[in-house]
Tab-separated table of C-alpha atoms in Angstrom:
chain	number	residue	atom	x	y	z
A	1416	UNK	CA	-14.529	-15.467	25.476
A	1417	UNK	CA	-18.183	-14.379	25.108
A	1418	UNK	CA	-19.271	-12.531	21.841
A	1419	UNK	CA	-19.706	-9.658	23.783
A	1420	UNK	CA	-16.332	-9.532	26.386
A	1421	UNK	CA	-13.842	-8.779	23.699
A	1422	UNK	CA	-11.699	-5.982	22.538
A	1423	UNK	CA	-14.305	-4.962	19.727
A	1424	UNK	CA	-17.129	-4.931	21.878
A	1425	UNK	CA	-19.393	-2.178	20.973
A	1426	UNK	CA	-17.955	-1.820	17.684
A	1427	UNK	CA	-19.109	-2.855	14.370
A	1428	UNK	CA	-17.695	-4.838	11.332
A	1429	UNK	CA	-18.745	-5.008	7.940
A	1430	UNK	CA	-17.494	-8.175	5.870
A	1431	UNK	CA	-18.587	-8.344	2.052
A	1432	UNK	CA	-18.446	-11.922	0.581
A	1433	UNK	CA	-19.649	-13.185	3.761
A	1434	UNK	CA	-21.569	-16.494	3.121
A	1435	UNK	CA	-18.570	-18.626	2.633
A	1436	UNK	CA	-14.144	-19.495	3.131
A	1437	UNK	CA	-12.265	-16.209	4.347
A	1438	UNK	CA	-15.598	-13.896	4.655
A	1439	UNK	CA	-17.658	-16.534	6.752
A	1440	UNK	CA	-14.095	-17.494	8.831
A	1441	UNK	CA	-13.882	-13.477	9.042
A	1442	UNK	CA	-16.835	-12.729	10.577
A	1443	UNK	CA	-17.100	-15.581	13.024
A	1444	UNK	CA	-13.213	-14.034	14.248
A	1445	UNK	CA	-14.725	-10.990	14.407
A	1446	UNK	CA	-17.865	-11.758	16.511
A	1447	UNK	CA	-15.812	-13.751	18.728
A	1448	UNK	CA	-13.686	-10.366	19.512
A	1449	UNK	CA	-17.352	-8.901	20.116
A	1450	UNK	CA	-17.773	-6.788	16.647
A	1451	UNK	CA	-21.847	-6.663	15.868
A	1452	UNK	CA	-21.295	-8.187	12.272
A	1453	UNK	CA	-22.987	-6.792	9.063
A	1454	UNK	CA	-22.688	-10.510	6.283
A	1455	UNK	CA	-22.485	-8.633	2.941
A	1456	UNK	CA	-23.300	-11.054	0.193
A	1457	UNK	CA	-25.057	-12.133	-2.907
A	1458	UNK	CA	-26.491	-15.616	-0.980
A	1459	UNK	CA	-28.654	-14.566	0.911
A	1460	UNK	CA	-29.828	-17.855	2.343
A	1461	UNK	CA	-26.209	-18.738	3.502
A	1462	UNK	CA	-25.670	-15.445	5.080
A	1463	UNK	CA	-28.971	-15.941	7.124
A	1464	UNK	CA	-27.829	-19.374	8.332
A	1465	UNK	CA	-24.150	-17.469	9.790
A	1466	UNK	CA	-26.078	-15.084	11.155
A	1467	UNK	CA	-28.216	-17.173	13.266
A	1468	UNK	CA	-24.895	-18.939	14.130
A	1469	UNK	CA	-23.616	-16.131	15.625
A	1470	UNK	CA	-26.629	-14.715	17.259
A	1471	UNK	CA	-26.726	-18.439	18.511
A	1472	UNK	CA	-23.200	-18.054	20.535
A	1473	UNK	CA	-24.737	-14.456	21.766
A	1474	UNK	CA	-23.220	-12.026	19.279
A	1475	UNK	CA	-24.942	-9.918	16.892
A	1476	UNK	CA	-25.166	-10.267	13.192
A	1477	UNK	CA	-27.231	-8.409	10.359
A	1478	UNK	CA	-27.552	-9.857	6.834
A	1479	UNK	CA	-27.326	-7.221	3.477
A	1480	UNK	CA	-27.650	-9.116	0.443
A	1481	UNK	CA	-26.673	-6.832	-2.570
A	1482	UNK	CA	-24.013	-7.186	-5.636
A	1483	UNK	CA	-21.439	-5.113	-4.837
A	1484	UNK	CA	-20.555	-4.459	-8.090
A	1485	UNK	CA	-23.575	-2.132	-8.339
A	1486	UNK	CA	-22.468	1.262	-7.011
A	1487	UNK	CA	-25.596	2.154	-6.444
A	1488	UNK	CA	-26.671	-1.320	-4.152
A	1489	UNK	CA	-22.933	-0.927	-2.858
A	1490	UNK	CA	-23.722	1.932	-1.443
A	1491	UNK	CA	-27.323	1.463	0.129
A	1492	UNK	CA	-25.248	-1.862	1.599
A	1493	UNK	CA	-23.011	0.145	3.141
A	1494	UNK	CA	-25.937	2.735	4.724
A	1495	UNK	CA	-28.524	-0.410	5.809
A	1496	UNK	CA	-25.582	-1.148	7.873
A	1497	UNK	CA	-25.167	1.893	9.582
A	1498	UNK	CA	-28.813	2.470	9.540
A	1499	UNK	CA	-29.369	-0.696	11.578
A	1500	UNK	CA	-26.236	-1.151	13.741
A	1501	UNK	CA	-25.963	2.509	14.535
A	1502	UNK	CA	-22.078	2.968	13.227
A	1503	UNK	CA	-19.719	1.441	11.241
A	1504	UNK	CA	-15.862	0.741	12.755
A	1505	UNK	CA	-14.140	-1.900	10.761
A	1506	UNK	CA	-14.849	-3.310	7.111
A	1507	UNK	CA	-13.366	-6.447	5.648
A	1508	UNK	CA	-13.627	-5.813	1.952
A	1509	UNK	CA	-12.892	-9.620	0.962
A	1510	UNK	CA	-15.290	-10.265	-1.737
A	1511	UNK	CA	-13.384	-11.539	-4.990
A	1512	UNK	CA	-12.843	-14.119	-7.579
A	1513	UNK	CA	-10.355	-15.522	-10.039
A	1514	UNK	CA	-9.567	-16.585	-13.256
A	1515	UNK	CA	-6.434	-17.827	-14.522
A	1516	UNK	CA	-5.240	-19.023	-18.157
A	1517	UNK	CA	-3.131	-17.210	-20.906
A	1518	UNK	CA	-4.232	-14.226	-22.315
A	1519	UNK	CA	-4.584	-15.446	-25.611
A	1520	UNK	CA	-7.325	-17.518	-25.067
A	1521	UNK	CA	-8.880	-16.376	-22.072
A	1522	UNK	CA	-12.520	-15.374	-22.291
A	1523	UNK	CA	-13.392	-11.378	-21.847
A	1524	UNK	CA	-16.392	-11.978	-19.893
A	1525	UNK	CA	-14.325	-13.846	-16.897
A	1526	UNK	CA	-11.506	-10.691	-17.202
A	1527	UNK	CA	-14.431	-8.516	-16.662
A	1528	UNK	CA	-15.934	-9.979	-13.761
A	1529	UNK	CA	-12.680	-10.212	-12.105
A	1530	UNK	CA	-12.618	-6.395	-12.384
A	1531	UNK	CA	-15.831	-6.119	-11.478
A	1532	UNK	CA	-15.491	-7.562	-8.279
A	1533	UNK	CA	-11.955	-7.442	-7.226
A	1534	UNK	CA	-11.610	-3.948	-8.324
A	1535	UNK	CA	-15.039	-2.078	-8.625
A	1536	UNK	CA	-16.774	-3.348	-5.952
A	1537	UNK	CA	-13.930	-2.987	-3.267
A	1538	UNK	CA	-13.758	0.611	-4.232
A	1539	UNK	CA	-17.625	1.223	-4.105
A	1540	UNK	CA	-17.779	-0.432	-0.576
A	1541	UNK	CA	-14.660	1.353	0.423
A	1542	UNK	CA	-15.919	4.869	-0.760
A	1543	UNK	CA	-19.188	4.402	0.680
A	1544	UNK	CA	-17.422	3.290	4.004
A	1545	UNK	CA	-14.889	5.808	4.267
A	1546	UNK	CA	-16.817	8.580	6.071
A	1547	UNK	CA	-18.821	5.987	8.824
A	1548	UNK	CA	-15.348	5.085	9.769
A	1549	UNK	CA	-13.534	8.152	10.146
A	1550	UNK	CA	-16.595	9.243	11.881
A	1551	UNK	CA	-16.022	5.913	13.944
A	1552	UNK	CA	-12.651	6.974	15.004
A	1553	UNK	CA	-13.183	9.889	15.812
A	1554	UNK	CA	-16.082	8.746	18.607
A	1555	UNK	CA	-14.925	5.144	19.240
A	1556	UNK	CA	-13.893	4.188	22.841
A	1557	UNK	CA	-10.883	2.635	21.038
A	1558	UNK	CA	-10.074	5.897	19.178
A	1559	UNK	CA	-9.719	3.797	16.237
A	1560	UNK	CA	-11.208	2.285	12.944
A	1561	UNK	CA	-10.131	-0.121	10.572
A	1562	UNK	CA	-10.058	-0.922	6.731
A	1563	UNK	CA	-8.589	-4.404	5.998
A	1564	UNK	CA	-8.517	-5.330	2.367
A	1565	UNK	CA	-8.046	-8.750	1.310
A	1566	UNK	CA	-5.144	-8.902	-1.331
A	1567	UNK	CA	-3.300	-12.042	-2.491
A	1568	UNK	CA	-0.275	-13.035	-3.221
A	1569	UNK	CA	-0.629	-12.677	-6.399
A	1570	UNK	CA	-0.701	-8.735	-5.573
A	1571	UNK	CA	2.978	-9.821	-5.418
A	1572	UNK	CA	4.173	-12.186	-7.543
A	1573	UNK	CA	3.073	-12.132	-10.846
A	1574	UNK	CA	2.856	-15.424	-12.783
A	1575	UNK	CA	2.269	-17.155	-16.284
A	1576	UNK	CA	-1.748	-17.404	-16.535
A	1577	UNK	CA	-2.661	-15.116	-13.947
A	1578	UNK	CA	-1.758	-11.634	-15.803
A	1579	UNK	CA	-5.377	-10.165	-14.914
A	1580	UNK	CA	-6.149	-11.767	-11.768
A	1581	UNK	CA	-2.563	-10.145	-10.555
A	1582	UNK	CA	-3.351	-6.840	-12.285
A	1583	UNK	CA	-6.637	-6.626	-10.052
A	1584	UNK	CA	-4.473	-7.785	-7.008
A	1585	UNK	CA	-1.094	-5.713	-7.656
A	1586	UNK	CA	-4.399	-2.553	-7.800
A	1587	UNK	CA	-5.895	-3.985	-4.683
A	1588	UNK	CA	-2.364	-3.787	-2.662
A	1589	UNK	CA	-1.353	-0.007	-4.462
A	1590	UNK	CA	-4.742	1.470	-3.499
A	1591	UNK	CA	-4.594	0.584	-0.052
A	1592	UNK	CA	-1.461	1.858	0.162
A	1593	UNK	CA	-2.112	5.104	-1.362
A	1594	UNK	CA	-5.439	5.346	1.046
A	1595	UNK	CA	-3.386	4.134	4.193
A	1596	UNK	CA	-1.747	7.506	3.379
A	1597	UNK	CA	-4.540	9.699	3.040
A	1598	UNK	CA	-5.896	8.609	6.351
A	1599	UNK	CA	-3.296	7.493	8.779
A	1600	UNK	CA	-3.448	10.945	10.822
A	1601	UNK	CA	-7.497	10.635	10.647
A	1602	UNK	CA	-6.653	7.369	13.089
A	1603	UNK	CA	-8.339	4.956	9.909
A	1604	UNK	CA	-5.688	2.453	9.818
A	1605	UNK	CA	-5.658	0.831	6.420
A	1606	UNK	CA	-3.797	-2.539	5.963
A	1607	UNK	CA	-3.565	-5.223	3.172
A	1608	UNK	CA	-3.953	-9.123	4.010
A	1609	UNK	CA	-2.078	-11.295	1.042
A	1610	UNK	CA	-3.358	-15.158	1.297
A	1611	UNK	CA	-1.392	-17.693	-0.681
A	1612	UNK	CA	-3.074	-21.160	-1.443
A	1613	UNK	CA	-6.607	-21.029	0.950
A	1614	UNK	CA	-9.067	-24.406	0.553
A	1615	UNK	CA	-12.053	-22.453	-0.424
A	1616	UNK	CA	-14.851	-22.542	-2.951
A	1617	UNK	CA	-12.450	-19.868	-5.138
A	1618	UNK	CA	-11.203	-23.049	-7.603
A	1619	UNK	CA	-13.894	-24.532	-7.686
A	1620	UNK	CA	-15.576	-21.584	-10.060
A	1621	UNK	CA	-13.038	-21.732	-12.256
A	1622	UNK	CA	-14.053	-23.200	-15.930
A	1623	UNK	CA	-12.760	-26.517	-17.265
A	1624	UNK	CA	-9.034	-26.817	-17.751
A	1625	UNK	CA	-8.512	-23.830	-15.473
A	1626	UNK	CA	-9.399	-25.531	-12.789
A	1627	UNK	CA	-7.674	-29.154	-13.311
A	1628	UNK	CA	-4.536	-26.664	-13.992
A	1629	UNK	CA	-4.864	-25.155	-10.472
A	1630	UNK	CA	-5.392	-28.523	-8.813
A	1631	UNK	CA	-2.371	-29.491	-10.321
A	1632	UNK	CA	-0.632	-26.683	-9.159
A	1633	UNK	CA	-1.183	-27.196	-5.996
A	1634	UNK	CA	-1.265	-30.856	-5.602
A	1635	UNK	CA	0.421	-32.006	-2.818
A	1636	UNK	CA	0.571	-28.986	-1.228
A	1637	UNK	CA	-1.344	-28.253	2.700
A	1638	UNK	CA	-3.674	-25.179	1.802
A	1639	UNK	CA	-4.249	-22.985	4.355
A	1640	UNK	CA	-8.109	-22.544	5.973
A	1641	UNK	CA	-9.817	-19.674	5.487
A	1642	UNK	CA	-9.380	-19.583	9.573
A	1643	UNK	CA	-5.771	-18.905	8.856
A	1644	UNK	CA	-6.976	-15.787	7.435
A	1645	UNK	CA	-9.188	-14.578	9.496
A	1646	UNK	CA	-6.553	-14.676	12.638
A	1647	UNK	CA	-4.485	-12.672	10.658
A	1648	UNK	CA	-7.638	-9.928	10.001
A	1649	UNK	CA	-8.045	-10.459	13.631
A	1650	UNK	CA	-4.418	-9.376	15.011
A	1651	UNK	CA	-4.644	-6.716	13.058
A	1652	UNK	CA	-8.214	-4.526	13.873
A	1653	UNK	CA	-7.472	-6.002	17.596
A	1654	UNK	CA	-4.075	-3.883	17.733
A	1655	UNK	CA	-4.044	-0.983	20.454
A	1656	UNK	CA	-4.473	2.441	18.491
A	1657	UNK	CA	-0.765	2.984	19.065
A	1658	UNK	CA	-0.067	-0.027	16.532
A	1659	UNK	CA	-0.851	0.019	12.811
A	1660	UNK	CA	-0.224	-3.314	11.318
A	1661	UNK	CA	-0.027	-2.016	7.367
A	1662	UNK	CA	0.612	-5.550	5.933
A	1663	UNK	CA	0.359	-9.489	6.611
A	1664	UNK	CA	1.621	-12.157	3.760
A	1665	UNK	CA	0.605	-15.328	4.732
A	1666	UNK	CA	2.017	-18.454	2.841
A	1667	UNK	CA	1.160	-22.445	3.170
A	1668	UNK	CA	4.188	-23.292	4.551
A	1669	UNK	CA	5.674	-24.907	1.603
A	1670	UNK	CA	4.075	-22.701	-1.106
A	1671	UNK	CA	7.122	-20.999	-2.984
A	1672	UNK	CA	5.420	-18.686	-4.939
């Protein structure tokens, strides 16, 4: 299939954490269904270098490097995209990190920034978003527009060491439910993607001892690729407007939590 034959040609999609794992997977899924992609990102230089990836295999891609968890820089994001790319029809708000240890001893600063980005900057994006894709539905060939946030499942399990990382996530899946909601009869389909153990950069941030405790965790196990992810993002903004596919948990196949 040619970036531009697919079932999201003349559409647009906006991914945020873009320049690497589930964000870069994303938007190469998305070009591939023929979506003009907007990379949202902090690295620039990695964004640029997907970008001319894409525009190498003949689709069309527009770099916005901002911090999302600026409201204001969230929000000019949101309109350089539109401004450039003439509409908005599907966002991926994926953008997010983790921290994990007890609560004891667990360092303010990292709860913050989980916040920060799991929680503030999805809703910035998300509110800034809102009215290009309702807008989008309303004039889209495909009388549809999508908002996929990406959850975890640790929006549904809650563990020992992960109290504020599942707090953000358990937010992350409630919100989108409540929005879903709000918009379903506005033809904005809203749906929640919940990963389990993905091989990206995500561990790798952690600090000392956090991370050795997550290898440990899931030593042994065969993470899924942040390819795995972005199929599932895929299937659902692909659906006919007839289908609204509200939620997709997917596991490592022998991940029991």
């Amino acid at each position: 299939m040619t970036a531009t034959a697919g079932p999201l040609r003349d559409t647009v999609a906006l991914v945020t954490g873009a320049s690497s794992g589930i964000g870069a997977a994303t938007a190469r899924a998305l070009a591939a269904q023929g979506a003009a992609v907007a990379l949202l990102g902090r690295r620039r230089e990695r964004l640029e270098e997907l970008a001319g990836e894409l525009r190498g295999e003949g689709g069309t891609a527009s770099v916005v490097a901002a911090d999302i968890t600026d409201r204001s820089r969230a929000a000019e994001a949101v309109e350089a995209v539109v401004s450039e790319l003439g509409r908005l029809d599907t966002v991926v708000n994926n953008a997010g990190t983790m921290g994990v240890g007890p609560v004891e001893d667990s360092p303010l600063d990292e709860w913050e920034r989980m916040i920060e980005i799991n929680v503030r900057g999805l809703l910035y994006v998300t509110h800034a978003a809102l009215p290009h894709l309702l807008r989008a539905a309303e004039s889209s060939p495909r009388g549809v527009a999508d908002l996929v946030n990406i959850s975890s499942t640790a929006g549904r399990v809650a563990r020992p060491g992960t109290a504020v990382y599942n707090l953000t996530k358990f937010g992350v899946n409630g919100f989108t439910e409540a929005l879903r909601q709000e918009v379903v009869r506005k033809r904005v389909r809203v749906s929640v993607v919940e990963p389990g153990t993905v091989d990206t950069e995500l561990s790798s941030h952690l600090r000392d001892g956090a991370r050795e405790a997550v290898e440990r965790q899931v030593e042994g196990l065969e993470l899924l690729r942040p390819e795995d992810i972005a199929d599932a993002v895929s299937y659902i903004v692909t659906r006919d407007r007839r289908v609204a596919v509200n939620e997709i948990l997917v596991r490592a196949s022998d991940q029991t939590w």
